[in-house]
Amino acid sequence: MKGPRDGPAHTEYKYPAPVADALELLGPCGPRALVKHRHTLPDDWTVEEYAPPHAGLAVPEIEQQGDPTTPPPRPPRAGKDITSDRTYSNAIPTTSPSP
């Protein structure tokens, strides 16, 4: 679960939730579903690879530790920073085609 954003950061909780709790949390979302697989990379980076109907969309992100106002080092392989681009928000693919 992710909380509201505060700049590039947000509160995020990752733990197994009881099925009943998960269904209650997902209830307000309606029939929309977003399926993705998270690949862990070195140096706190991950890549979120989306499943159909958004197959082919893969978004790298860093699981930043420490002060959220200090940008993490960007490896040479990192492309354009899309942190502030709402096109790539997790909410968008549930309501529109891939960007």
mmCIF file of C-alpha atoms in Angstrom:
data_model
loop_
_atom_site.group_PDB
_atom_site.id
_atom_site.type_symbol
_atom_site.label_atom_id
_atom_site.label_comp_id
_atom_site.label_asym_id
_atom_site.label_seq_id
_atom_site.Cartn_x
_atom_site.Cartn_y
_atom_site.Cartn_z
ATOM 1 C CA MET A 1 0.000 0.000 0.000
ATOM 2 C CA LYS A 2 1.191 3.456 -0.792
ATOM 3 C CA GLY A 3 0.130 6.622 0.968
ATOM 4 C CA PRO A 4 -0.133 10.131 -0.475
ATOM 5 C CA ARG A 5 2.930 11.679 -2.079
ATOM 6 C CA ASP A 6 5.045 14.335 -0.415
ATOM 7 C CA GLY A 7 7.233 15.462 -3.304
ATOM 8 C CA PRO A 8 8.926 12.420 -4.856
ATOM 9 C CA ALA A 9 8.413 10.279 -1.743
ATOM 10 C CA HIS A 10 5.405 8.615 -0.128
ATOM 11 C CA THR A 11 4.718 6.292 2.738
ATOM 12 C CA GLU A 12 4.684 2.672 1.612
ATOM 13 C CA TYR A 13 3.794 -0.495 3.479
ATOM 14 C CA LYS A 14 4.869 -3.933 2.297
ATOM 15 C CA TYR A 15 3.662 -6.916 4.255
ATOM 16 C CA PRO A 16 1.318 -9.853 3.728
ATOM 17 C CA ALA A 17 -2.241 -8.715 4.425
ATOM 18 C CA PRO A 18 -5.058 -11.036 5.415
ATOM 19 C CA VAL A 19 -7.332 -11.669 2.408
ATOM 20 C CA ALA A 20 -10.357 -10.074 4.101
ATOM 21 C CA ASP A 21 -8.381 -6.882 4.827
ATOM 22 C CA ALA A 22 -6.997 -6.747 1.283
ATOM 23 C CA LEU A 23 -10.462 -7.126 -0.241
ATOM 24 C CA GLU A 24 -11.790 -4.346 1.984
ATOM 25 C CA LEU A 25 -8.933 -2.036 0.967
ATOM 26 C CA LEU A 26 -9.433 -2.820 -2.723
ATOM 27 C CA GLY A 27 -13.221 -2.426 -2.609
ATOM 28 C CA PRO A 28 -13.281 1.303 -3.475
ATOM 29 C CA CYS A 29 -11.063 0.626 -6.513
ATOM 30 C CA GLY A 30 -13.872 -1.143 -8.375
ATOM 31 C CA PRO A 31 -13.096 -3.644 -11.145
ATOM 32 C CA ARG A 32 -9.826 -1.961 -12.164
ATOM 33 C CA ALA A 33 -6.744 -4.138 -11.835
ATOM 34 C CA LEU A 34 -3.085 -3.405 -12.348
ATOM 35 C CA VAL A 35 -0.801 -6.423 -12.576
ATOM 36 C CA LYS A 36 2.947 -5.984 -12.463
ATOM 37 C CA HIS A 37 6.026 -7.929 -11.464
ATOM 38 C CA ARG A 38 8.800 -6.286 -9.482
ATOM 39 C CA HIS A 39 12.404 -7.189 -10.360
ATOM 40 C CA THR A 40 15.061 -6.301 -7.782
ATOM 41 C CA LEU A 41 18.333 -4.852 -9.068
ATOM 42 C CA PRO A 42 21.564 -3.841 -7.310
ATOM 43 C CA ASP A 43 21.893 -0.520 -5.472
ATOM 44 C CA ASP A 44 18.251 -0.330 -4.256
ATOM 45 C CA TRP A 45 16.814 -0.154 -7.812
ATOM 46 C CA THR A 46 13.770 -2.132 -8.945
ATOM 47 C CA VAL A 47 11.982 -2.473 -12.279
ATOM 48 C CA GLU A 48 8.218 -2.777 -12.351
ATOM 49 C CA GLU A 49 7.210 -4.779 -15.428
ATOM 50 C CA TYR A 50 3.524 -4.473 -16.298
ATOM 51 C CA ALA A 51 1.337 -7.333 -17.520
ATOM 52 C CA PRO A 52 -1.288 -7.109 -20.297
ATOM 53 C CA PRO A 53 -2.952 -4.919 -21.307
ATOM 54 C CA HIS A 54 0.170 -2.868 -20.511
ATOM 55 C CA ALA A 55 2.755 -5.459 -21.564
ATOM 56 C CA GLY A 56 5.986 -3.822 -22.666
ATOM 57 C CA LEU A 57 5.790 -1.039 -20.081
ATOM 58 C CA ALA A 58 8.650 -1.322 -17.582
ATOM 59 C CA VAL A 59 9.421 1.429 -15.086
ATOM 60 C CA PRO A 60 12.622 1.477 -13.027
ATOM 61 C CA GLU A 61 12.529 3.062 -9.598
ATOM 62 C CA ILE A 62 14.798 3.436 -6.633
ATOM 63 C CA GLU A 63 13.729 2.448 -3.149
ATOM 64 C CA GLN A 64 15.327 5.493 -1.579
ATOM 65 C CA GLN A 65 16.546 5.255 1.973
ATOM 66 C CA GLY A 66 17.174 8.268 4.196
ATOM 67 C CA ASP A 67 16.390 11.919 3.491
ATOM 68 C CA PRO A 68 13.728 12.117 0.732
ATOM 69 C CA THR A 69 14.818 15.666 -0.159
ATOM 70 C CA THR A 70 18.274 14.453 -1.215
ATOM 71 C CA PRO A 71 18.161 12.838 -4.661
ATOM 72 C CA PRO A 72 19.795 9.409 -4.829
ATOM 73 C CA PRO A 73 22.745 8.899 -7.159
ATOM 74 C CA ARG A 74 21.607 8.088 -10.709
ATOM 75 C CA PRO A 75 23.458 5.334 -12.506
ATOM 76 C CA PRO A 76 24.442 5.954 -16.136
ATOM 77 C CA ARG A 77 21.823 3.395 -17.268
ATOM 78 C CA ALA A 78 18.974 5.519 -15.860
ATOM 79 C CA GLY A 79 16.934 7.383 -18.462
ATOM 80 C CA LYS A 80 14.629 10.376 -18.089
ATOM 81 C CA ASP A 81 13.359 11.066 -14.562
ATOM 82 C CA ILE A 82 9.566 10.565 -14.659
ATOM 83 C CA THR A 83 8.942 11.086 -10.934
ATOM 84 C CA SER A 84 6.655 14.077 -11.525
ATOM 85 C CA ASP A 85 5.094 12.784 -14.766
ATOM 86 C CA ARG A 86 1.533 11.691 -13.872
ATOM 87 C CA THR A 87 1.425 9.671 -17.107
ATOM 88 C CA TYR A 88 3.363 6.991 -15.255
ATOM 89 C CA SER A 89 1.403 7.080 -11.998
ATOM 90 C CA ASN A 90 0.182 3.634 -10.951
ATOM 91 C CA ALA A 91 -3.374 4.975 -11.063
ATOM 92 C CA ILE A 92 -3.216 5.900 -14.754
ATOM 93 C CA PRO A 93 -2.757 2.432 -16.339
ATOM 94 C CA THR A 94 -5.938 1.229 -14.624
ATOM 95 C CA THR A 95 -8.021 3.728 -16.603
ATOM 96 C CA SER A 96 -6.151 4.237 -19.882
ATOM 97 C CA PRO A 97 -3.898 2.475 -22.393
ATOM 98 C CA SER A 98 -0.142 2.343 -21.892
ATOM 99 C CA PRO A 99 1.720 5.627 -22.350
#
